[in-house]
Amino acid sequence: MTKPKKATAPRPLPEGAEEQAKAVDRSKEILEISYRDDVHVLAWRSVPLSEKAQVRAQVGIPWHDVTGEGGVEPDITTVAVLVWLARRAAGKPKLLWVVHQASWPADLTMAEVNSRIVPSEELDLSDPQP
């Protein structure tokens, strides 16, 4: 005969676990940037440290300024950086900033740029970014 299982009450989450769960949810956010006829997507909250280092080395801007966490208002340069990272993530991992800058439309303004966080129900996870 087997022993009956004891009932267990739900245990409270360890301290800080809720914030950690929220951070994991935020890390899955996909940013969609569109301008003119181009659309780029980037998992902007889970950019690898090596890519953040490339931003600092090639562009000269700290990552927290690109994301606006440093209190810096986004401008066309930060949009260009995010698009550059999206292009690198979408299959051009060796794309240099100077090459991207050369193909970047010089007359593009912030008024022409649209961005949004893609809702999870719109995501197609069958072909994730490499």
PDB file of C-alpha atoms in Angstrom:
ATOM      1  CA  MET A   1       0.000   0.000   0.000  1.00  0.00           C
ATOM      2  CA  THR A   2       1.297   3.450  -0.892  1.00  0.00           C
ATOM      3  CA  LYS A   3       1.302   6.330   1.460  1.00  0.00           C
ATOM      4  CA  PRO A   4      -1.107   9.155   0.678  1.00  0.00           C
ATOM      5  CA  LYS A   5       0.560  12.356  -0.468  1.00  0.00           C
ATOM      6  CA  LYS A   6       0.645  15.192   1.978  1.00  0.00           C
ATOM      7  CA  ALA A   7      -1.068  18.393   0.979  1.00  0.00           C
ATOM      8  CA  THR A   8       1.301  21.295   0.557  1.00  0.00           C
ATOM      9  CA  ALA A   9       0.454  24.940   0.696  1.00  0.00           C
ATOM     10  CA  PRO A  10       1.796  27.189  -2.021  1.00  0.00           C
ATOM     11  CA  ARG A  11       5.109  28.619  -0.957  1.00  0.00           C
ATOM     12  CA  PRO A  12       5.844  32.299  -1.316  1.00  0.00           C
ATOM     13  CA  LEU A  13       8.375  33.220  -3.956  1.00  0.00           C
ATOM     14  CA  PRO A  14      11.882  33.947  -2.717  1.00  0.00           C
ATOM     15  CA  GLU A  15      12.735  37.593  -2.215  1.00  0.00           C
ATOM     16  CA  GLY A  16      13.339  39.316  -5.541  1.00  0.00           C
ATOM     17  CA  ALA A  17      11.837  36.490  -7.616  1.00  0.00           C
ATOM     18  CA  GLU A  18       8.934  38.617  -8.844  1.00  0.00           C
ATOM     19  CA  GLU A  19      11.287  41.302 -10.136  1.00  0.00           C
ATOM     20  CA  GLN A  20      13.413  38.630 -11.768  1.00  0.00           C
ATOM     21  CA  ALA A  21      10.347  37.135 -13.479  1.00  0.00           C
ATOM     22  CA  LYS A  22       9.367  40.598 -14.741  1.00  0.00           C
ATOM     23  CA  ALA A  23      12.896  41.118 -16.048  1.00  0.00           C
ATOM     24  CA  VAL A  24      12.698  37.815 -17.936  1.00  0.00           C
ATOM     25  CA  ASP A  25       9.390  38.898 -19.467  1.00  0.00           C
ATOM     26  CA  ARG A  26      10.901  42.236 -20.499  1.00  0.00           C
ATOM     27  CA  SER A  27      13.892  40.465 -22.053  1.00  0.00           C
ATOM     28  CA  LYS A  28      11.514  38.836 -24.529  1.00  0.00           C
ATOM     29  CA  GLU A  29      10.329  42.189 -25.883  1.00  0.00           C
ATOM     30  CA  ILE A  30      10.717  42.576 -29.615  1.00  0.00           C
ATOM     31  CA  LEU A  31      11.193  46.114 -30.908  1.00  0.00           C
ATOM     32  CA  GLU A  32       9.971  46.840 -34.427  1.00  0.00           C
ATOM     33  CA  ILE A  33      11.458  49.885 -36.137  1.00  0.00           C
ATOM     34  CA  SER A  34      10.071  51.059 -39.449  1.00  0.00           C
ATOM     35  CA  TYR A  35      10.945  53.966 -41.689  1.00  0.00           C
ATOM     36  CA  ARG A  36      10.109  54.580 -45.315  1.00  0.00           C
ATOM     37  CA  ASP A  37       9.823  51.038 -46.762  1.00  0.00           C
ATOM     38  CA  ASP A  38      12.143  49.293 -44.292  1.00  0.00           C
ATOM     39  CA  VAL A  39      11.090  47.274 -41.250  1.00  0.00           C
ATOM     40  CA  HIS A  40      13.580  45.852 -38.747  1.00  0.00           C
ATOM     41  CA  VAL A  41      13.009  43.824 -35.587  1.00  0.00           C
ATOM     42  CA  LEU A  42      15.306  43.361 -32.616  1.00  0.00           C
ATOM     43  CA  ALA A  43      15.071  41.623 -29.241  1.00  0.00           C
ATOM     44  CA  TRP A  44      16.405  44.844 -27.791  1.00  0.00           C
ATOM     45  CA  ARG A  45      16.363  43.878 -24.116  1.00  0.00           C
ATOM     46  CA  SER A  46      18.393  40.726 -24.680  1.00  0.00           C
ATOM     47  CA  VAL A  47      21.230  42.047 -26.809  1.00  0.00           C
ATOM     48  CA  PRO A  48      24.364  40.025 -25.987  1.00  0.00           C
ATOM     49  CA  LEU A  49      27.158  41.732 -24.088  1.00  0.00           C
ATOM     50  CA  SER A  50      29.480  41.277 -27.086  1.00  0.00           C
ATOM     51  CA  GLU A  51      27.083  43.316 -29.260  1.00  0.00           C
ATOM     52  CA  LYS A  52      26.808  46.008 -26.597  1.00  0.00           C
ATOM     53  CA  ALA A  53      30.602  46.154 -26.590  1.00  0.00           C
ATOM     54  CA  GLN A  54      30.563  46.548 -30.385  1.00  0.00           C
ATOM     55  CA  VAL A  55      28.213  49.519 -30.017  1.00  0.00           C
ATOM     56  CA  ARG A  56      30.633  51.132 -27.579  1.00  0.00           C
ATOM     57  CA  ALA A  57      33.714  50.308 -29.681  1.00  0.00           C
ATOM     58  CA  GLN A  58      32.405  51.143 -33.161  1.00  0.00           C
ATOM     59  CA  VAL A  59      29.869  53.890 -32.436  1.00  0.00           C
ATOM     60  CA  GLY A  60      31.254  55.350 -29.224  1.00  0.00           C
ATOM     61  CA  ILE A  61      27.903  55.439 -27.441  1.00  0.00           C
ATOM     62  CA  PRO A  62      27.297  53.564 -24.176  1.00  0.00           C
ATOM     63  CA  TRP A  63      24.481  50.993 -24.340  1.00  0.00           C
ATOM     64  CA  HIS A  64      22.376  52.708 -21.682  1.00  0.00           C
ATOM     65  CA  ASP A  65      22.280  55.827 -23.890  1.00  0.00           C
ATOM     66  CA  VAL A  66      21.069  53.766 -26.851  1.00  0.00           C
ATOM     67  CA  THR A  67      18.199  52.303 -24.828  1.00  0.00           C
ATOM     68  CA  GLY A  68      17.341  55.567 -23.115  1.00  0.00           C
ATOM     69  CA  GLU A  69      18.086  54.171 -19.662  1.00  0.00           C
ATOM     70  CA  GLY A  70      20.674  56.883 -19.104  1.00  0.00           C
ATOM     71  CA  GLY A  71      18.089  59.625 -19.452  1.00  0.00           C
ATOM     72  CA  VAL A  72      19.183  60.477 -23.000  1.00  0.00           C
ATOM     73  CA  GLU A  73      16.313  61.143 -25.406  1.00  0.00           C
ATOM     74  CA  PRO A  74      16.409  58.874 -28.476  1.00  0.00           C
ATOM     75  CA  ASP A  75      17.562  60.564 -31.654  1.00  0.00           C
ATOM     76  CA  ILE A  76      18.255  59.462 -35.204  1.00  0.00           C
ATOM     77  CA  THR A  77      21.684  58.121 -34.181  1.00  0.00           C
ATOM     78  CA  THR A  78      20.194  55.775 -31.581  1.00  0.00           C
ATOM     79  CA  VAL A  79      17.657  54.601 -34.161  1.00  0.00           C
ATOM     80  CA  ALA A  80      20.516  53.950 -36.583  1.00  0.00           C
ATOM     81  CA  VAL A  81      22.340  51.924 -33.908  1.00  0.00           C
ATOM     82  CA  LEU A  82      19.254  49.801 -33.190  1.00  0.00           C
ATOM     83  CA  VAL A  83      18.703  49.176 -36.908  1.00  0.00           C
ATOM     84  CA  TRP A  84      22.383  48.265 -37.282  1.00  0.00           C
ATOM     85  CA  LEU A  85      22.049  45.718 -34.459  1.00  0.00           C
ATOM     86  CA  ALA A  86      18.846  44.363 -36.014  1.00  0.00           C
ATOM     87  CA  ARG A  87      20.636  43.888 -39.329  1.00  0.00           C
ATOM     88  CA  ARG A  88      23.520  42.117 -37.573  1.00  0.00           C
ATOM     89  CA  ALA A  89      21.056  39.829 -35.769  1.00  0.00           C
ATOM     90  CA  ALA A  90      19.158  39.120 -38.989  1.00  0.00           C
ATOM     91  CA  GLY A  91      22.075  37.480 -40.753  1.00  0.00           C
ATOM     92  CA  LYS A  92      24.851  40.030 -41.165  1.00  0.00           C
ATOM     93  CA  PRO A  93      26.860  39.497 -37.957  1.00  0.00           C
ATOM     94  CA  LYS A  94      30.038  41.044 -39.386  1.00  0.00           C
ATOM     95  CA  LEU A  95      28.355  44.245 -40.615  1.00  0.00           C
ATOM     96  CA  LEU A  96      30.504  47.175 -39.551  1.00  0.00           C
ATOM     97  CA  TRP A  97      29.040  50.417 -38.258  1.00  0.00           C
ATOM     98  CA  VAL A  98      30.796  52.466 -40.968  1.00  0.00           C
ATOM     99  CA  VAL A  99      29.308  50.256 -43.693  1.00  0.00           C
ATOM    100  CA  HIS A 100      25.847  50.569 -42.148  1.00  0.00           C
ATOM    101  CA  GLN A 101      26.286  54.326 -41.826  1.00  0.00           C
ATOM    102  CA  ALA A 102      27.222  54.596 -45.502  1.00  0.00           C
ATOM    103  CA  SER A 103      23.895  52.998 -46.492  1.00  0.00           C
ATOM    104  CA  TRP A 104      21.863  54.903 -43.869  1.00  0.00           C
ATOM    105  CA  PRO A 105      19.617  57.597 -45.391  1.00  0.00           C
ATOM    106  CA  ALA A 106      21.251  60.913 -44.461  1.00  0.00           C
ATOM    107  CA  ASP A 107      17.996  62.846 -44.786  1.00  0.00           C
ATOM    108  CA  LEU A 108      15.962  60.549 -42.497  1.00  0.00           C
ATOM    109  CA  THR A 109      14.261  62.370 -39.630  1.00  0.00           C
ATOM    110  CA  MET A 110      12.696  61.147 -36.403  1.00  0.00           C
ATOM    111  CA  ALA A 111       9.277  62.106 -37.794  1.00  0.00           C
ATOM    112  CA  GLU A 112       9.664  59.343 -40.409  1.00  0.00           C
ATOM    113  CA  VAL A 113      10.577  56.672 -37.861  1.00  0.00           C
ATOM    114  CA  ASN A 114       7.953  54.490 -36.199  1.00  0.00           C
ATOM    115  CA  SER A 115       8.684  52.028 -33.441  1.00  0.00           C
ATOM    116  CA  ARG A 116       6.617  49.707 -31.325  1.00  0.00           C
ATOM    117  CA  ILE A 117       6.938  46.731 -29.027  1.00  0.00           C
ATOM    118  CA  VAL A 118       5.451  43.772 -30.865  1.00  0.00           C
ATOM    119  CA  PRO A 119       2.730  42.090 -28.763  1.00  0.00           C
ATOM    120  CA  SER A 120       3.504  38.451 -27.971  1.00  0.00           C
ATOM    121  CA  GLU A 121       0.431  37.212 -29.839  1.00  0.00           C
ATOM    122  CA  GLU A 122       1.838  38.701 -33.069  1.00  0.00           C
ATOM    123  CA  LEU A 123       5.225  37.016 -32.720  1.00  0.00           C
ATOM    124  CA  ASP A 124       6.133  34.199 -35.078  1.00  0.00           C
ATOM    125  CA  LEU A 125       8.563  32.130 -33.039  1.00  0.00           C
ATOM    126  CA  SER A 126       8.904  29.411 -35.680  1.00  0.00           C
ATOM    127  CA  ASP A 127      11.955  31.154 -37.158  1.00  0.00           C
ATOM    128  CA  PRO A 128      13.776  33.000 -34.346  1.00  0.00           C
ATOM    129  CA  GLN A 129      16.611  35.436 -34.923  1.00  0.00           C
ATOM    130  CA  PRO A 130      19.971  33.658 -35.192  1.00  0.00           C
TER     131      PRO A 130
END
